[in-house]
Every structure is written in structure tokens, then in C-alpha cells.
Tab-separated table of C-alpha atoms and ligand atoms in Angstrom:
chain	number	residue	atom	x	y	z
C	162	MET	CA	161.105	-110.078	69.833
C	163	VAL	CA	161.273	-106.550	71.195
C	164	SER	CA	164.918	-105.437	71.298
C	165	GLU	CA	164.927	-102.699	73.754
C	166	TYR	CA	165.506	-105.529	76.385
C	167	VAL	CA	169.054	-106.971	76.706
C	168	ILE	CA	168.098	-110.093	78.276
C	169	VAL	CA	164.306	-112.151	78.272
C	170	THR	CA	164.126	-115.326	79.099
C	171	GLU	CA	160.613	-117.296	78.573
C	172	GLY	CA	159.678	-119.857	80.993
C	173	LEU	CA	163.357	-120.796	81.460
C	174	THR	CA	163.476	-123.955	83.902
C	175	ARG	CA	166.601	-125.971	85.236
C	176	THR	CA	166.129	-129.399	87.266
C	177	PHE	CA	169.211	-131.030	88.981
C	178	GLY	CA	167.756	-134.677	89.189
C	179	ALA	CA	164.223	-134.368	90.607
C	180	PHE	CA	165.194	-130.971	92.265
C	181	GLN	CA	163.800	-127.997	90.279
C	182	ALA	CA	166.158	-125.307	90.833
C	183	VAL	CA	164.569	-122.639	88.445
C	184	LYS	CA	161.211	-122.898	87.731
C	185	GLY	CA	159.860	-121.337	84.333
C	186	ILE	CA	160.860	-117.752	85.076
C	187	ASP	CA	160.231	-114.772	82.265
C	188	LEU	CA	162.905	-112.149	82.821
C	189	GLN	CA	162.823	-108.998	81.189
C	190	VAL	CA	165.758	-106.715	81.338
C	191	PRO	CA	165.629	-103.510	79.560
C	192	GLU	CA	168.335	-102.000	77.978
C	193	GLY	CA	170.399	-99.176	79.625
C	194	VAL	CA	169.489	-99.887	83.087
C	195	VAL	CA	171.171	-101.613	86.501
C	196	TYR	CA	168.900	-104.490	87.010
C	197	GLY	CA	168.942	-106.289	90.425
C	198	PHE	CA	168.022	-110.041	90.550
C	199	LEU	CA	167.244	-110.686	94.355
C	200	GLY	CA	166.759	-113.435	96.232
C	201	PRO	CA	168.095	-115.455	99.159
C	202	ASN	CA	170.799	-117.995	99.177
C	203	GLY	CA	169.993	-120.950	97.014
C	204	ALA	CA	167.089	-119.128	95.334
C	205	GLY	CA	168.371	-120.210	91.854
C	206	LYS	CA	170.404	-116.710	90.869
C	207	THR	CA	173.375	-118.266	89.766
C	208	THR	CA	171.694	-121.211	87.896
C	209	THR	CA	169.773	-118.714	85.967
C	210	ILE	CA	172.890	-116.436	85.334
C	211	ARG	CA	174.799	-119.616	84.215
C	212	MET	CA	171.807	-120.489	81.980
C	213	ILE	CA	171.767	-116.716	80.450
C	214	LEU	CA	175.282	-117.181	79.560
C	215	ASP	CA	174.873	-120.506	78.045
C	216	LEU	CA	177.510	-122.177	80.815
C	217	ILE	CA	174.683	-124.983	81.466
C	218	HIS	CA	171.596	-125.816	79.363
C	219	PRO	CA	168.142	-125.173	80.518
C	220	THR	CA	165.644	-128.080	80.892
C	221	ALA	CA	163.212	-126.142	79.240
C	222	GLY	CA	162.498	-122.497	78.106
C	223	LYS	CA	164.517	-119.916	75.834
C	224	VAL	CA	166.947	-117.204	76.522
C	225	TYR	CA	167.113	-114.189	74.272
C	226	LEU	CA	170.319	-111.813	74.496
C	227	PHE	CA	169.976	-108.630	72.607
C	228	GLY	CA	166.665	-109.675	71.069
C	229	GLU	CA	167.607	-112.878	69.632
C	230	SER	CA	167.789	-116.309	70.808
C	231	PHE	CA	170.552	-118.601	71.340
C	232	ASP	CA	171.971	-120.718	68.361
C	233	ARG	CA	175.013	-121.323	66.541
C	234	SER	CA	176.074	-117.663	66.248
C	235	ALA	CA	175.476	-117.270	70.042
C	236	TRP	CA	179.161	-116.492	70.682
C	237	GLN	CA	178.737	-113.556	68.921
C	238	ARG	CA	176.132	-111.870	70.864
C	239	LEU	CA	178.225	-113.195	73.959
C	240	ALA	CA	181.115	-111.301	72.953
C	241	LYS	CA	179.177	-108.248	73.727
C	242	VAL	CA	178.625	-109.543	77.284
C	243	GLY	CA	181.240	-108.881	80.348
C	244	THR	CA	180.818	-111.139	83.070
C	245	LEU	CA	182.012	-111.515	86.589
C	246	VAL	CA	180.526	-114.921	87.740
C	247	GLU	CA	182.732	-117.090	89.334
C	248	SER	CA	185.534	-115.799	91.514
C	249	PRO	CA	187.816	-113.833	89.536
C	250	SER	CA	190.808	-115.837	87.910
C	251	LEU	CA	193.681	-113.235	88.484
C	252	TYR	CA	197.446	-113.894	88.017
C	253	PRO	CA	198.602	-113.036	91.415
C	254	HIS	CA	202.317	-112.879	90.417
C	255	LEU	CA	201.543	-110.107	87.684
C	256	THR	CA	200.534	-106.527	88.044
C	257	GLY	CA	197.235	-105.514	87.358
C	258	HIS	CA	198.486	-104.125	84.137
C	259	GLU	CA	199.831	-107.281	83.060
C	260	ASN	CA	196.667	-109.394	83.648
C	261	LEU	CA	194.950	-106.845	81.538
C	262	GLU	CA	197.447	-106.967	78.817
C	263	VAL	CA	197.080	-110.789	78.682
C	264	LEU	CA	193.438	-110.622	77.538
C	265	ARG	CA	194.151	-107.481	75.650
C	266	ARG	CA	196.441	-109.782	73.432
C	267	LEU	CA	193.924	-112.456	73.451
C	268	LEU	CA	191.065	-109.859	72.121
C	269	ASP	CA	193.468	-108.123	69.829
C	270	LEU	CA	192.417	-104.831	71.531
C	271	PRO	CA	194.496	-101.407	71.123
C	272	LYS	CA	196.773	-100.796	74.027
C	273	ALA	CA	194.675	-97.884	75.150
C	274	ALA	CA	191.977	-100.084	76.185
C	275	ILE	CA	194.107	-100.916	79.204
C	276	ASP	CA	194.432	-97.573	80.761
C	277	ARG	CA	190.896	-96.766	79.931
C	278	VAL	CA	189.440	-99.581	81.978
C	279	LEU	CA	192.005	-99.106	84.926
C	280	ARG	CA	190.791	-95.361	84.874
C	281	LEU	CA	187.338	-96.769	84.789
C	282	VAL	CA	187.859	-98.608	87.913
C	283	GLY	CA	189.721	-96.477	90.039
C	284	LEU	CA	192.967	-98.649	89.502
C	285	GLU	CA	195.187	-96.408	87.486
C	286	GLU	CA	197.677	-95.554	90.758
C	287	ALA	CA	197.854	-99.513	91.340
C	288	GLY	CA	198.419	-100.725	87.740
C	289	ASP	CA	201.805	-101.500	88.384
C	290	LYS	CA	201.654	-103.279	91.718
C	291	LEU	CA	201.501	-107.005	91.847
C	292	VAL	CA	198.061	-108.336	92.162
C	293	ARG	CA	199.015	-110.543	95.430
C	294	GLN	CA	199.512	-107.215	96.913
C	295	TYR	CA	196.153	-105.909	96.206
C	296	SER	CA	193.186	-105.793	98.829
C	297	LEU	CA	190.222	-108.004	98.189
C	298	GLY	CA	188.299	-104.745	96.870
C	299	MET	CA	191.146	-103.975	94.367
C	300	GLN	CA	191.312	-107.422	92.855
C	301	GLN	CA	187.319	-107.144	92.436
C	302	ARG	CA	187.643	-103.966	90.602
C	303	LEU	CA	190.479	-105.577	88.747
C	304	ALA	CA	188.294	-108.254	87.772
C	305	LEU	CA	185.525	-105.860	86.633
C	306	ALA	CA	188.338	-104.012	84.472
C	307	LEU	CA	188.834	-107.473	82.570
C	308	ALA	CA	185.162	-107.865	82.091
C	309	LEU	CA	185.057	-104.133	80.783
C	310	LEU	CA	188.095	-104.601	78.640
C	311	ASN	CA	185.990	-105.494	75.648
C	312	GLU	CA	183.678	-102.550	75.791
C	313	PRO	CA	180.592	-104.913	76.569
C	314	THR	CA	177.215	-103.659	76.122
C	315	LEU	CA	175.896	-105.803	78.759
C	316	LEU	CA	177.700	-106.707	82.333
C	317	ILE	CA	176.318	-109.794	84.105
C	318	LEU	CA	177.491	-110.088	87.596
C	319	ASP	CA	177.006	-112.522	90.255
C	320	GLU	CA	177.074	-111.172	93.707
C	321	PRO	CA	179.758	-108.443	92.628
C	322	THR	CA	180.222	-107.169	96.350
C	323	ASN	CA	180.362	-110.674	98.110
C	324	GLY	CA	183.510	-110.656	100.663
C	325	LEU	CA	184.291	-106.946	100.211
C	326	ASP	CA	185.077	-104.753	102.942
C	327	PRO	CA	182.739	-101.831	103.225
C	328	SER	CA	185.068	-99.363	101.431
C	329	GLY	CA	185.495	-101.813	98.716
C	330	ILE	CA	181.442	-102.292	98.548
C	331	GLN	CA	181.051	-98.553	98.401
C	332	GLU	CA	183.566	-98.190	95.631
C	333	ILE	CA	182.199	-101.168	93.405
C	334	ARG	CA	178.447	-99.923	94.048
C	335	THR	CA	179.183	-96.506	92.700
C	336	LEU	CA	181.013	-97.666	89.906
C	337	ILE	CA	178.323	-100.054	88.883
C	338	ARG	CA	175.350	-97.751	89.435
C	339	ASP	CA	176.874	-95.218	86.980
C	340	MET	CA	177.860	-97.853	84.338
C	341	PRO	CA	174.960	-97.101	81.949
C	342	LYS	CA	175.902	-93.520	82.167
C	343	THR	CA	179.537	-93.658	81.958
C	344	THR	CA	179.939	-96.470	79.639
C	345	GLY	CA	176.152	-97.134	78.096
C	346	THR	CA	176.645	-100.499	79.473
C	347	SER	CA	173.487	-102.445	80.896
C	348	VAL	CA	173.946	-104.311	84.172
C	349	PHE	CA	172.499	-107.498	85.166
C	350	LEU	CA	173.464	-108.423	88.873
C	351	SER	CA	172.414	-110.806	91.635
C	352	SER	CA	172.259	-110.120	95.185
C	353	HIS	CA	170.588	-111.492	98.334
C	354	LEU	CA	170.505	-108.090	99.944
C	355	LEU	CA	167.861	-105.661	99.315
C	356	SER	CA	169.605	-102.865	100.765
C	357	GLU	CA	172.495	-103.520	98.647
C	358	VAL	CA	170.298	-103.526	95.356
C	359	GLU	CA	168.528	-100.285	96.528
C	360	LEU	CA	171.954	-98.496	96.029
C	361	MET	CA	172.857	-99.563	93.044
C	362	ALA	CA	169.790	-100.923	90.654
C	363	THR	CA	166.729	-99.116	89.290
C	364	HIS	CA	165.160	-102.610	88.242
C	365	VAL	CA	164.344	-105.562	90.095
C	366	GLY	CA	163.362	-109.198	89.708
C	367	ILE	CA	162.786	-111.290	92.752
C	368	ILE	CA	163.372	-114.788	92.978
C	369	GLN	CA	162.689	-117.301	95.365
C	370	GLN	CA	162.840	-121.037	95.396
C	371	GLY	CA	163.142	-120.968	91.808
C	372	GLU	CA	160.248	-118.528	91.061
C	373	LEU	CA	160.217	-115.129	89.894
C	374	LEU	CA	157.849	-113.542	92.484
C	375	TYR	CA	158.036	-110.011	91.344
C	376	GLN	CA	159.606	-107.678	88.462
C	377	GLY	CA	159.644	-104.202	87.798
C	378	GLU	CA	160.997	-100.797	88.608
C	379	LEU	CA	162.585	-100.275	91.919
C	380	ALA	CA	160.668	-97.051	92.523
C	381	ALA	CA	157.282	-98.971	91.934
C	382	MET	CA	158.329	-101.697	94.147
C	383	LYS	CA	159.171	-99.129	96.864
C	384	LYS	CA	155.927	-97.559	96.467
C	385	ARG	CA	154.366	-100.782	97.256
C	386	TRP	CA	156.404	-101.707	100.039
C	387	GLY	CA	156.634	-98.620	102.217
C	388	PRO	CA	158.198	-96.999	103.896
C	389	VAL	CA	155.519	-96.510	106.463
C	390	LEU	CA	155.379	-94.955	109.791
C	391	ARG	CA	154.189	-96.995	112.483
C	392	VAL	CA	152.163	-95.337	115.208
C	393	SER	CA	151.444	-96.293	118.650
C	394	VAL	CA	148.638	-93.958	120.144
C	395	ASP	CA	145.686	-94.266	122.335
C	396	ARG	CA	142.146	-94.417	120.746
C	397	PRO	CA	143.972	-95.771	117.292
C	398	ALA	CA	140.605	-95.853	115.354
C	399	GLU	CA	139.768	-92.385	115.959
C	400	ALA	CA	143.480	-91.075	115.558
C	401	ALA	CA	143.115	-93.277	112.133
C	402	ALA	CA	140.027	-91.078	111.351
C	403	ALA	CA	141.441	-87.781	112.233
C	404	LEU	CA	144.688	-88.518	110.243
C	405	SER	CA	142.607	-89.441	107.203
C	406	GLU	CA	140.709	-86.460	107.340
C	407	ARG	CA	143.928	-84.561	107.180
C	408	GLY	CA	144.802	-86.486	103.866
C	409	TRP	CA	147.396	-89.229	105.066
C	410	LYS	CA	146.691	-92.753	103.860
C	411	ILE	CA	146.218	-95.071	106.746
C	412	ARG	CA	146.381	-98.790	107.380
C	413	SER	CA	145.294	-100.196	110.602
C	414	ASN	CA	147.760	-102.417	112.316
C	415	GLY	CA	146.494	-104.651	114.902
C	416	ASN	CA	146.155	-101.883	118.117
C	417	GLY	CA	148.323	-99.415	116.396
C	418	LEU	CA	148.231	-97.757	112.868
C	419	GLU	CA	150.408	-97.148	110.083
C	420	VAL	CA	150.569	-94.217	107.582
C	421	LEU	CA	151.460	-94.964	104.186
C	422	SER	CA	154.130	-93.242	101.696
C	423	VAL	CA	155.924	-91.338	104.348
C	424	ASP	CA	159.254	-89.838	105.160
C	425	GLU	CA	161.151	-88.413	108.031
C	426	ALA	CA	159.749	-85.023	107.620
C	427	ALA	CA	156.073	-86.304	107.564
C	428	ALA	CA	156.802	-88.093	111.101
C	429	GLY	CA	156.819	-84.602	112.592
C	430	GLU	CA	153.829	-83.314	111.075
C	431	ILE	CA	151.837	-86.526	112.060
C	432	ASN	CA	152.949	-86.195	115.601
C	433	ARG	CA	151.909	-82.703	115.593
C	434	ALA	CA	148.598	-82.953	114.168
C	435	LEU	CA	147.873	-85.877	116.567
C	436	LEU	CA	148.676	-84.060	119.495
C	437	GLN	CA	146.902	-81.020	118.106
C	438	ASP	CA	143.692	-83.326	117.960
C	439	GLY	CA	144.319	-84.380	121.600
C	440	PHE	CA	145.954	-87.829	121.204
C	441	GLN	CA	148.579	-89.318	123.022
C	442	VAL	CA	151.260	-90.406	120.969
C	443	ARG	CA	153.288	-93.192	122.638
C	444	GLN	CA	155.847	-94.135	119.612
C	445	LEU	CA	156.541	-93.249	116.171
C	446	HIS	CA	158.856	-95.574	114.124
C	447	LEU	CA	159.609	-95.213	110.319
C	448	HIS	CA	159.725	-98.819	108.735
C	449	GLN	CA	160.995	-100.175	105.635
C	450	ALA	CA	159.707	-103.429	104.445
C	451	SER	CA	162.533	-106.215	104.494
C	452	LEU	CA	163.114	-108.571	101.774
C	453	GLU	CA	161.597	-111.148	104.026
C	454	GLU	CA	158.582	-109.199	104.586
C	455	MET	CA	158.205	-108.696	100.884
C	456	PHE	CA	158.374	-112.421	100.299
C	457	LEU	CA	156.090	-113.189	102.916
C	458	GLU	CA	153.432	-110.948	101.231
C	459	LEU	CA	154.441	-111.954	97.757
C	460	THR	CA	154.075	-115.720	98.472
C	461	GLY	CA	151.017	-115.054	100.903
C	462	SER	CA	149.096	-113.242	97.986
C	463	ALA	CA	147.150	-115.141	95.276
C	464	GLY	CA	148.895	-114.358	91.893
C	465	GLY	CA	152.459	-114.128	92.842
C	466	ALA	CA	154.367	-111.851	90.405
C	467	ALA	CA	152.997	-108.231	89.930
J	163	ATP	P1	173.913	-118.395	96.511
J	163	ATP	O1	173.527	-117.059	96.518
J	163	ATP	O2	173.898	-119.116	97.623
J	163	ATP	O3	174.690	-118.912	95.358
J	163	ATP	P2	171.663	-118.795	94.502
J	163	ATP	O4	170.437	-117.999	94.431
J	163	ATP	O5	172.807	-118.309	93.110
J	163	ATP	O6	172.188	-119.026	95.855
J	163	ATP	P3	171.856	-121.503	92.888
J	163	ATP	O7	173.254	-121.700	93.100
J	163	ATP	O8	171.303	-121.137	91.687
J	163	ATP	O9	171.221	-120.237	94.156
J	163	ATP	O10	171.274	-122.986	93.354
J	163	ATP	C1	169.847	-123.249	93.413
J	163	ATP	C2	169.504	-124.209	93.949
J	163	ATP	O11	170.176	-125.322	93.032
J	163	ATP	C3	170.262	-124.556	95.457
J	163	ATP	O12	169.337	-125.597	96.124
J	163	ATP	C4	171.436	-125.402	94.767
J	163	ATP	O13	171.875	-126.368	95.747
J	163	ATP	C5	170.618	-126.139	93.668
J	163	ATP	N1	172.002	-126.588	92.565
J	163	ATP	C6	172.712	-125.788	91.947
J	163	ATP	N2	173.503	-126.364	91.149
J	163	ATP	C7	173.333	-127.690	91.519
J	163	ATP	C8	174.060	-128.850	90.714
J	163	ATP	N3	175.201	-128.692	89.708
J	163	ATP	N4	173.536	-129.697	90.978
J	163	ATP	C9	172.617	-129.954	91.902
J	163	ATP	N5	172.103	-128.866	92.691
J	163	ATP	C10	172.394	-127.684	92.245
């Protein structure tokens, strides 16, 4: 087993009665990255995470954490994992600092550990406030602080920004995105929002109806699915030929055309080129594929995972 992966699953499967919630998935989560586990509600994300954490047993398949499979000493490896899976259980009548103190004593860690994590999650000013006075975002950050107290090498987070207000989301995102750099922690997080994962992760796995449809670097995924510039123009076939000649990659699209691998600056350039060549441009629209479109293409294409 290659140990540059913090999580590997082989044929991981879970059924509930006759229902197959997770269907033989092979995850490979590299060390030192933020990996987004992406899929719509009910796709099997939580079930997979629960199996990875040994909270429920797989019906079939294996989980390897830090290169080793689960056995009786699994708890030693789980001790290196920080988690935020169910909604955080915090004591509302205690301060943030006191909540951390309870766990610090349990884990027998030095007192300095508390200030370190409060600083990390940006709660150093609010450490002495009662948790019941915390906003949802602050509670989530405190939950993260609890998960980080033991200096885990891997963090596993189930929908970490669920239910947060926009400013809370922003803070948590930055915190998570920088985690490999700031603390050397690898992160595996689930989300049902592509836009969200894009802001935090460098690697993705896409799950739908219990199947892993795609896994790889986010940059490679973006290359595969856009953005594209949709161009509505008279004589689209001739316009496509003219743009190809100028070196653009073109895909025809019904009665218009799409220019692949573009950005906003390219839109102006393409517009000018078409006008110069005497075409009438009716509309230009930069389009980023949505998660739904990717699912459609992935499920429609033979073979599934790339
Ligand atoms: P969400 O984002 O809504 O949490 P998810 O991707 O995490 O979705 P899971 O919670 O893993 O999805 O659920 C996957 C499927 O398995 C769902 O159809 C769910 O109803 C079913 N399921 C999960 N746990 C159980 C259980 N204990 N008994 C029966 N069915 C279950």
C-alpha cells in the first residue's frame, strides 16, 4: 500500500437492507491536500465518511488510513484524525476556552494547545465568551478548534459550512483551504456544492447514487469541463472555421458555437476577431459547467470514472 495517500478505500460498499447506499468505491486521497468529496444530497457521502471513521462497518471493501488497513490497532491511527461529522456537541453554558479545556484534560495535552487552536480558528478574542452567545459560524469554528486540539495529521469534515451565514462561510473556507500549509494537515471534506469545493479543494471525488464517477485534481476537472464561451453568431459554421484558423479550440453547439478553454479577456479578443472577419455577433456568454452538467456527462459517458 502506497502511504503517500492518507485515505484509500477499495471496493467500499454499504447496503441498508436491499438499498445500496455506497457501491464499491475506490478513493485515493493524497497526503498534504484538501480533497473535496462532492455529490448531491443522499449520494452516500456521510455513509462513506462514517465507514472511513469506523463508525459503521462496510458491507464489503476495505479502508486504509495512512497506508494501513483497519484492525485492532485502528484507534491509534484514528487518534491522528480530527473530525467534524455530526453537528458539534458543545457545552453552551461554558466558554469556548472551557469547552477546549474539557477535551484538553481528557487528551492530557499541554495548556498551550488551547491558545494555539483558538488562534488558528480566529477565536482568541472570544475564548472567554459563553458558547451560547456564539454565532453559528463561531460555534463551527470552535468545533474545528476541538478537532484540531490533538494536532491531527488528517481532518475529516462532513459539510463543514452547512448552515453558516456568508461571512462565517468565508472564514471557514479560508481556514480549511490553508490547513495543509499552516498546520501540515490533510483535509477530506464533503459538500453538495461545486462552487464551494472549488474555493477550498485542490482534489475532488464526485459521487452520485453511491458511485464514484470522477476522481482527480480539480485543475484537470476544470480543464475538462470548461469554462467555455458560448457564441451566438450568423453563419456559425464559417465563424467556427475562422476561429479555428486563429488557433481557438471550437465545439459546435446546435446553431451556435462554443470556444473552449477561455477566460474573460479572451471574450473581447474573440468578439473583435469575429467582427473583423465580417460576422455579426449576437451574444457572447462565458459558461462554467455546473455540477449537474458534469453528472449528466459522466453518467451519459461510457466507463464512468476518468
Ligand atoms: P446528505 O448530503 O443529504 O447528507 P449524503 O451524500 O451524505 O447526503 P448519505 O447520508 O450517506 O448521503 O445517504 C445515502 C443514502 O443512504 C440515502 O438514500 C439515505 O437515505 C440512505 N441511508 C443512510 N443511512 C441509512 C440508514 N441508517 N438506514 C437506511 N438508509 C440509510
